[in-house]
């Protein structure tokens, strides 16, 4: 009966941990981005580069792209990720 509460991702975690950086490299690899055909690989690379500044907007956009790709891999492609 309580009201909805938003889910906040700890985006600074994306910026600070090597495990997450490796996940970003894998999911947003230019060849993978081209294969998916949804986004311009040059722009995705630009976003990932800008993420390094730690600015919230870039972290949020990169996190959204990673989550979307993982969702697609798991639910649409039936790819085992772990």
XYZ file of N, CA and C in Angstrom:
246
model
N 0.794 -1.188 0.000
C 0.000 0.000 0.000
C 0.847 1.268 0.000
N 2.134 1.104 0.065
C 2.972 2.302 0.065
C 3.196 2.801 -1.362
N 3.611 4.017 -1.485
C 3.840 4.603 -2.805
C 5.110 4.029 -3.440
N 5.197 4.185 -4.753
C 6.364 3.707 -5.482
C 7.600 4.491 -5.068
N 8.707 3.804 -5.030
C 9.987 4.443 -4.775
C 10.912 4.139 -5.942
N 11.634 5.123 -6.410
C 12.530 4.874 -7.539
C 13.717 4.004 -7.131
N 14.235 3.284 -8.094
C 15.438 2.479 -7.894
C 16.617 3.305 -8.380
N 17.557 3.525 -7.522
C 18.742 4.282 -7.899
C 19.926 3.341 -8.033
N 20.550 3.386 -9.191
C 21.769 2.619 -9.396
C 22.947 3.421 -8.858
N 23.871 2.761 -8.207
C 25.065 3.479 -7.744
C 26.013 3.711 -8.932
N 25.744 4.751 -9.684
C 26.473 4.968 -10.939
C 27.964 5.195 -10.735
N 28.334 5.707 -9.576
C 29.769 5.872 -9.356
C 30.480 4.519 -9.372
N 29.741 3.439 -9.079
C 30.289 2.085 -9.145
C 30.732 1.768 -10.570
N 29.974 2.243 -11.552
C 30.342 2.035 -12.951
C 31.691 2.659 -13.254
N 31.948 3.734 -12.623
C 33.156 4.500 -12.904
C 34.365 3.984 -12.138
N 34.153 3.358 -11.005
C 35.252 3.053 -10.093
C 35.726 1.601 -10.085
N 34.958 0.660 -10.579
C 35.319 -0.750 -10.422
C 35.681 -1.412 -11.745
N 36.807 -2.113 -11.729
C 37.318 -2.731 -12.959
C 36.378 -3.802 -13.505
N 35.658 -4.494 -12.625
C 34.733 -5.538 -13.101
C 33.631 -4.931 -13.961
N 33.152 -3.785 -13.542
C 32.101 -3.112 -14.298
C 32.670 -2.531 -15.587
N 33.876 -2.023 -15.519
C 34.525 -1.510 -16.741
C 34.672 -2.619 -17.780
N 35.003 -3.812 -17.326
C 35.126 -4.956 -18.239
C 33.764 -5.298 -18.848
N 32.718 -5.244 -18.057
C 31.364 -5.480 -18.559
C 30.986 -4.425 -19.603
N 31.344 -3.183 -19.352
C 31.085 -2.105 -20.313
C 31.841 -2.373 -21.606
N 33.108 -2.743 -21.495
C 33.904 -3.035 -22.700
C 33.283 -4.170 -23.506
N 32.789 -5.193 -22.815
C 32.210 -6.337 -23.512
C 30.879 -5.974 -24.168
N 29.974 -5.341 -23.418
C 28.644 -5.063 -23.958
C 28.653 -3.958 -25.002
N 29.566 -3.002 -24.865
C 29.583 -1.871 -25.786
C 30.778 -1.917 -26.737
N 31.304 -3.104 -26.939
C 32.359 -3.301 -27.926
C 31.842 -2.870 -29.299
N 32.636 -2.110 -30.058
C 32.143 -1.620 -31.354
C 31.581 -2.707 -32.271
N 32.220 -3.867 -32.324
C 31.701 -4.946 -33.174
C 30.332 -5.423 -32.692
N 30.166 -5.501 -31.396
C 28.878 -5.920 -30.831
C 27.809 -4.861 -31.106
N 28.176 -3.595 -30.986
C 27.235 -2.502 -31.257
C 26.807 -2.532 -32.725
N 27.754 -2.759 -33.622
C 27.433 -2.854 -35.051
C 26.509 -4.041 -35.295
N 26.819 -5.180 -34.682
C 26.006 -6.383 -34.864
C 24.562 -6.148 -34.416
N 24.380 -5.446 -33.311
C 23.040 -5.154 -32.810
C 22.299 -4.217 -33.770
N 23.020 -3.266 -34.334
C 22.438 -2.379 -35.327
C 21.515 -1.302 -34.788
N 21.540 -1.058 -33.502
C 20.629 -0.082 -32.917
C 21.240 1.304 -32.788
N 22.516 1.353 -32.531
C 23.167 2.624 -32.221
C 24.409 2.813 -33.076
N 24.788 4.058 -33.226
C 26.006 4.413 -33.949
C 27.209 4.068 -33.068
N 28.063 3.142 -33.510
C 29.201 2.725 -32.686
C 30.136 3.880 -32.313
N 30.295 4.846 -33.212
C 31.159 5.988 -32.910
C 30.575 6.815 -31.762
N 29.264 6.971 -31.757
C 28.637 7.731 -30.677
C 28.707 6.968 -29.351
N 28.510 5.658 -29.406
C 28.620 4.846 -28.188
C 30.033 4.959 -27.624
N 31.029 4.878 -28.503
C 32.427 5.021 -28.058
C 32.637 6.399 -27.422
N 32.055 7.428 -28.028
C 32.153 8.782 -27.503
C 31.560 8.852 -26.092
N 30.382 8.226 -25.905
C 29.758 8.209 -24.582
C 30.635 7.508 -23.552
N 31.192 6.369 -23.934
C 32.048 5.622 -23.018
C 33.280 6.458 -22.657
N 33.848 7.131 -23.640
C 34.989 8.003 -23.357
C 34.603 9.124 -22.401
N 33.439 9.714 -22.595
C 32.976 10.802 -21.731
C 32.639 10.311 -20.329
N 32.252 9.059 -20.232
C 31.958 8.469 -18.932
C 33.155 8.593 -17.992
N 34.333 8.554 -18.569
C 35.563 8.632 -17.773
C 35.661 9.928 -16.974
N 34.919 10.958 -17.371
C 34.936 12.214 -16.619
C 34.203 12.070 -15.295
N 33.381 11.022 -15.169
C 32.603 10.823 -13.952
C 31.321 11.633 -13.915
N 31.017 12.340 -15.003
C 29.797 13.151 -15.036
C 28.573 12.234 -15.040
N 27.602 12.571 -14.202
C 26.426 11.734 -13.987
C 25.681 11.409 -15.283
N 25.467 12.389 -16.132
C 24.702 12.160 -17.358
C 25.334 11.075 -18.219
N 26.653 11.112 -18.397
C 27.330 10.103 -19.217
C 27.298 8.742 -18.538
N 27.490 8.725 -17.224
C 27.412 7.458 -16.499
C 26.025 6.834 -16.655
N 24.999 7.658 -16.552
C 23.619 7.178 -16.675
C 23.342 6.627 -18.073
N 23.812 7.320 -19.100
C 23.580 6.866 -20.471
C 24.314 5.564 -20.759
N 25.554 5.453 -20.312
C 26.309 4.218 -20.523
C 25.653 3.071 -19.749
N 25.250 3.320 -18.521
C 24.580 2.282 -17.732
C 23.307 1.809 -18.437
N 22.553 2.731 -18.999
C 21.326 2.370 -19.718
C 21.631 1.491 -20.924
N 22.675 1.814 -21.660
C 23.047 1.004 -22.824
C 23.500 -0.390 -22.406
N 24.266 -0.476 -21.334
C 24.735 -1.779 -20.845
C 23.551 -2.631 -20.400
N 22.664 -2.050 -19.617
C 21.496 -2.792 -19.124
C 20.618 -3.249 -20.290
N 20.434 -2.399 -21.268
C 19.625 -2.760 -22.437
C 20.260 -3.922 -23.201
N 21.560 -3.878 -23.368
C 22.228 -4.956 -24.091
C 22.153 -6.266 -23.316
N 22.355 -6.211 -22.020
C 22.258 -7.426 -21.208
C 20.846 -7.986 -21.230
N 19.850 -7.107 -21.156
C 18.455 -7.544 -21.230
C 18.203 -8.266 -22.546
N 18.654 -7.658 -23.638
C 18.464 -8.266 -24.967
C 19.167 -9.617 -25.053
N 20.408 -9.667 -24.592
C 21.166 -10.917 -24.667
C 20.466 -12.034 -23.900
N 19.954 -11.718 -22.743
C 19.334 -12.735 -21.893
C 17.934 -13.113 -22.353
N 17.081 -12.114 -22.587
C 15.671 -12.398 -22.846
C 15.332 -12.607 -24.324
N 16.025 -11.959 -25.220
C 15.722 -12.098 -26.649
C 16.625 -13.146 -27.296
N 17.926 -13.047 -27.039
C 18.884 -13.962 -27.657
C 19.052 -15.268 -26.871
N 18.465 -15.337 -25.685
C 18.603 -16.512 -24.799
C 20.068 -16.870 -24.569
N 20.879 -15.857 -24.432
C 22.317 -16.058 -24.234
C 22.594 -16.214 -22.732
N 23.341 -17.240 -22.395
C 23.746 -17.412 -21.006
C 24.891 -16.470 -20.724
N 24.715 -15.620 -19.751
C 25.699 -14.582 -19.481
C 26.671 -14.947 -18.371
N 26.245 -15.858 -17.494
C 27.130 -16.242 -16.400
C 27.203 -17.731 -16.310
